[in-house]
Coordinates of C-alpha atoms in Angstrom, one line a residue:
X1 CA -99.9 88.5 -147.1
X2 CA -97.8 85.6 -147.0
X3 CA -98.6 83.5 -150.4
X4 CA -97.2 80.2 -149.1
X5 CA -100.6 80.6 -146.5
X6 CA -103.3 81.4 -148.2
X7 CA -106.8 82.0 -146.3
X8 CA -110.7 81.5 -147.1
X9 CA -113.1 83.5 -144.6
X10 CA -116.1 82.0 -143.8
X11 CA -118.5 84.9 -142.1
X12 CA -122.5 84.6 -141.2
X13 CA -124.7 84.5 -138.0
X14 CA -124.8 81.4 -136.2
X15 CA -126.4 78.8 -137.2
X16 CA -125.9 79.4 -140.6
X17 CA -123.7 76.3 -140.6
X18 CA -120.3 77.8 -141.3
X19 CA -118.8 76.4 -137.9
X20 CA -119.5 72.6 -139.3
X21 CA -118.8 73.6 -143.4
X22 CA -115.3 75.4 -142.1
X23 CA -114.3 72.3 -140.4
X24 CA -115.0 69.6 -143.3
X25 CA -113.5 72.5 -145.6
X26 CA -110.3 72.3 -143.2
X27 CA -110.2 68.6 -143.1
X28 CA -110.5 68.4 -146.7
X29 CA -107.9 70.8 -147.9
X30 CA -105.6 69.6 -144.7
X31 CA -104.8 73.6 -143.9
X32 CA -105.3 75.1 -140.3
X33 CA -108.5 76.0 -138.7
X34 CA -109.8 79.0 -136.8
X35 CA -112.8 79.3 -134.9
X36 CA -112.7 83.0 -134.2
X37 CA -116.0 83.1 -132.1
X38 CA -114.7 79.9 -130.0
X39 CA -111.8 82.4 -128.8
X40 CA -114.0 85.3 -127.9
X41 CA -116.1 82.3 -126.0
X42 CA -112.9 81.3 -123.9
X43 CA -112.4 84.8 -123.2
X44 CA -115.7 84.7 -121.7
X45 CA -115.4 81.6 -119.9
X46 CA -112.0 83.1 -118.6
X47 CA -113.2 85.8 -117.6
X48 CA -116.4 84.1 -115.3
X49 CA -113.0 82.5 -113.9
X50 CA -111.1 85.1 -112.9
X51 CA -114.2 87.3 -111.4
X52 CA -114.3 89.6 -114.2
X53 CA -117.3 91.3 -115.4
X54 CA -118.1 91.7 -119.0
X55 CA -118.0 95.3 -118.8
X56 CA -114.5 95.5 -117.2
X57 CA -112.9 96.5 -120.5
X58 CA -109.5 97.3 -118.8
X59 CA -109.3 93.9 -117.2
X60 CA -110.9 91.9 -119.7
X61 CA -108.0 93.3 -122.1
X62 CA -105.8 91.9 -119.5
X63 CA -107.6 88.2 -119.6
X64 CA -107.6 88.5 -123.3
X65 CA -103.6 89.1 -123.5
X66 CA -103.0 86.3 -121.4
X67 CA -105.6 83.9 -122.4
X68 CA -103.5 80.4 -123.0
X69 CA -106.0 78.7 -125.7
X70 CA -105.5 76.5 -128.5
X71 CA -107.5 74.1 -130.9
X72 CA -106.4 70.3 -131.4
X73 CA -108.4 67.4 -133.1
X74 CA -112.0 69.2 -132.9
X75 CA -111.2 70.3 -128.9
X76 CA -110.9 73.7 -127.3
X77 CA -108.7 74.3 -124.6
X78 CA -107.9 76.8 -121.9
X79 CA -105.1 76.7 -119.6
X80 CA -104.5 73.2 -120.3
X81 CA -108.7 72.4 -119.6
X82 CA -110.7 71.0 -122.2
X83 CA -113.6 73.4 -122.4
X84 CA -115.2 72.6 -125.6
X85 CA -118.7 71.8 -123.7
X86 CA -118.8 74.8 -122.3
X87 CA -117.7 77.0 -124.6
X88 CA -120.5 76.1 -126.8
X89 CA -123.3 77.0 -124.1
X90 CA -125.9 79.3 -125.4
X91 CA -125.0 81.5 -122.0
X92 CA -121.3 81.3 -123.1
X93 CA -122.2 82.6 -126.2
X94 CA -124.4 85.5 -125.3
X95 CA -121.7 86.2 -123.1
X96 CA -118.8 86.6 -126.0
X97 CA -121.6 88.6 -128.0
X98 CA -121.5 90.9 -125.2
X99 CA -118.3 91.6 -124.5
X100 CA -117.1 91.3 -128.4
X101 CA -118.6 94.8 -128.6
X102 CA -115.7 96.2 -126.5
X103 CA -112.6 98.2 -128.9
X104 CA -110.2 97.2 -126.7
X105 CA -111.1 93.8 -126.2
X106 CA -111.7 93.2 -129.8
X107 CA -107.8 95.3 -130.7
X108 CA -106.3 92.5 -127.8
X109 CA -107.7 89.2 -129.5
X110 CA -107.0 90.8 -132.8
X111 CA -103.1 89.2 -133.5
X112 CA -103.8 86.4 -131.7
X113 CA -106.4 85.3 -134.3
X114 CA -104.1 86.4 -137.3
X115 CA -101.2 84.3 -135.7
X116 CA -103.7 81.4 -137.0
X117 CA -102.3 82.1 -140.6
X118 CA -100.2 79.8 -141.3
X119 CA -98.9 77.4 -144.3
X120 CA -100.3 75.2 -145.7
X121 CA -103.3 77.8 -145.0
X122 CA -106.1 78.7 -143.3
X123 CA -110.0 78.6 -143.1
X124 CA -111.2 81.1 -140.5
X125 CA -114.6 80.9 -139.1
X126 CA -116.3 83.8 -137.6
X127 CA -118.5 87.4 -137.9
X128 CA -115.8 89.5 -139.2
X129 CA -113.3 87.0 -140.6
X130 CA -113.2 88.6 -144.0
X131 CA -114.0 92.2 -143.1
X132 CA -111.7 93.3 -140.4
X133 CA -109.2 90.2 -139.4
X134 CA -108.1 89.2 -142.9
X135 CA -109.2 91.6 -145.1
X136 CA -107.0 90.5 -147.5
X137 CA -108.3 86.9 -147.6
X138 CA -107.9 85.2 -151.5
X139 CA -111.0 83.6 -151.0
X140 CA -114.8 85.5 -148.8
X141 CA -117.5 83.3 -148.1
X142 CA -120.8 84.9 -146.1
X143 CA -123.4 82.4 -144.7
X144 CA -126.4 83.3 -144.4
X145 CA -130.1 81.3 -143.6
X146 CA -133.5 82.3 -142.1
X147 CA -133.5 82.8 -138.3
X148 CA -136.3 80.0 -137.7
X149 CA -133.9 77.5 -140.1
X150 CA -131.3 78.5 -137.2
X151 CA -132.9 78.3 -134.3
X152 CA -134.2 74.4 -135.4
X153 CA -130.8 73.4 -136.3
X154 CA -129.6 74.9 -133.4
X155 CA -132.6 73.2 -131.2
X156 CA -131.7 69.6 -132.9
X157 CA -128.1 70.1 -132.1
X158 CA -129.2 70.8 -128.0
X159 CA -131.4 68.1 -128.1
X160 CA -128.4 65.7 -129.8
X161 CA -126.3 66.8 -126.5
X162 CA -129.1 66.0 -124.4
X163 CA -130.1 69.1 -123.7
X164 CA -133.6 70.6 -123.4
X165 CA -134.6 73.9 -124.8
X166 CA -137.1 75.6 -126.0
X167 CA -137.4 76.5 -129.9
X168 CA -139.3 79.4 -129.2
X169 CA -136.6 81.0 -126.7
X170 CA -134.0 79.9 -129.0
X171 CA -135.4 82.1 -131.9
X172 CA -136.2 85.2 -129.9
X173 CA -132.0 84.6 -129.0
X174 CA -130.9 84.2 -132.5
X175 CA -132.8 87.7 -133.7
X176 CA -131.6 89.5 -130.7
X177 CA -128.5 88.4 -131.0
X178 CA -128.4 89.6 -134.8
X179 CA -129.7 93.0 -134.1
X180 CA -126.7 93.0 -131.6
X181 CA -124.1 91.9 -134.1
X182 CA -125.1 93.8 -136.9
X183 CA -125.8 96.7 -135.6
X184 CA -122.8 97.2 -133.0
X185 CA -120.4 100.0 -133.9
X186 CA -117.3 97.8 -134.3
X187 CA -116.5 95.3 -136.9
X188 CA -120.5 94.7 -137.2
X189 CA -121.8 91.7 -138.4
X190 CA -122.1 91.9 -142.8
X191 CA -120.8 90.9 -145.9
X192 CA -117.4 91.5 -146.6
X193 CA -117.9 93.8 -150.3
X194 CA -116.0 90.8 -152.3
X195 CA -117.7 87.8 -150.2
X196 CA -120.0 85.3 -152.5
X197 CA -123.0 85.3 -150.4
X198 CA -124.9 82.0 -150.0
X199 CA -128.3 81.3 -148.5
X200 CA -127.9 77.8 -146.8
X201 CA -131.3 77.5 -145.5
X202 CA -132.7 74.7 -148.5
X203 CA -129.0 73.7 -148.3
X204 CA -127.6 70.3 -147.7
X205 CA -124.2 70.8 -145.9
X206 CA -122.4 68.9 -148.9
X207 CA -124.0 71.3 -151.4
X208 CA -122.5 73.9 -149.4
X209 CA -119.4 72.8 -149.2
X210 CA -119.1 71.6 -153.1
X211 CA -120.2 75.0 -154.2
X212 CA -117.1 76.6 -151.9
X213 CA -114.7 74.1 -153.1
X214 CA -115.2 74.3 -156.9
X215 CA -114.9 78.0 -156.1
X216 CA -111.4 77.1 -154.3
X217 CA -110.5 74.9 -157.5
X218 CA -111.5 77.9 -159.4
X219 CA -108.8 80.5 -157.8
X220 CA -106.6 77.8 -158.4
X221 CA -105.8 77.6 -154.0
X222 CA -104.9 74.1 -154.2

């Protein structure tokens, strides 16, 4: 691993806030961001594109090779579209949880996310961040909180974006979209065996993030 581009893994289910706590933790050590499970939801909005079903493997691998995204100021893009609203869909994202099950798919998108690693470093949010794409990480962080915590964080975000849903449904999505992830039989969704495990759900999202950086000041990353 390249020392000049050191890299902190943040892992957990969603809603377990490491999508927002990866960004401030990006902003505030000024290194590159990744949001793994945003590429694996462009594949997924590619693919609806192009025609292809989510269990075409052959040709999803083909999408997946040639998929033209990037990330700039807090934007996803695809082909030169903003897709950042719908990339964030709850359809969008059953959609990626579906198809991130495929080997092949999973092998394509596998560089692409390490090519992310670069100086001054790098905080990679995902499922798998710190188990299979950078196993060597200097720093594993695993987010975790209660599936009802989840599903009304995820419910007040919806409703902030002006869109209505129901808090029942959302749960009943959130555990069936863990038994999924965890129990899939590639790069399933768990603790890396070094990650510092922290249970966000009476968490503030500045306690959060204080607790990873003095654990950044601590390795001496900055």
């Amino acid at each position: 691993m390249n020392k000049l581009a050191p890299v902190i893994t943040l892992d957990g289910p969603s809603g377990s806030g490491k999508g927002t706590i990866a960004a401030l933790l990006a902003k505030q050590l000024d290194w590159n961001l990744l949001d793994s499970g945003a590429v694996y939801r462009v594949l997924a909005c590619a693919a609806k594109r192009q025609g292809v079903a989510l269990d075409d493997e052959e040709r999803l691998v083909d999408v997946a090779l040639k998929l033209g995204v990037h990330f700039q100021n807090h934007r996803v893009w695809l082909e030169g579209d903003d897709v950042t609203a719908e990339v964030r869909l709850e359809t969008t994202g059953m959609a990626a949880s579906t198809l991130a099950v495929l080997p092949k798919v999973r092998a394509a998108l596998l560089q692409r996310q390490r090519d992310f690693q670069q100086s001054p470093g790098l905080v990679a949010d995902g499922r798998d961040m710190g188990t299979v794409v950078f196993p060597q990480a200097h720093l594993k962080i695993f987010l975790n909180a209660s599936p009802e915590e989840r599903a009304r964080r995820r419910h007040l975000q919806l409703k902030g974006q002006g869109v209505d849903v129901n808090l029942t449904s959302l749960l009943d999505e959130i555990k069936a979209r863990d038994e999924r992830d965890s129990q899939r039989a590639v790069a399933p969704l768990k603790p890396a065996m070094d990650a510092i495990q922290v249970d966000t759900t009476a968490l503030s999202i500045e306690q959060v993030l204080k607790l990873i950086m003095d654990e950044v000041r601590h390795r001496r990353l900055i």
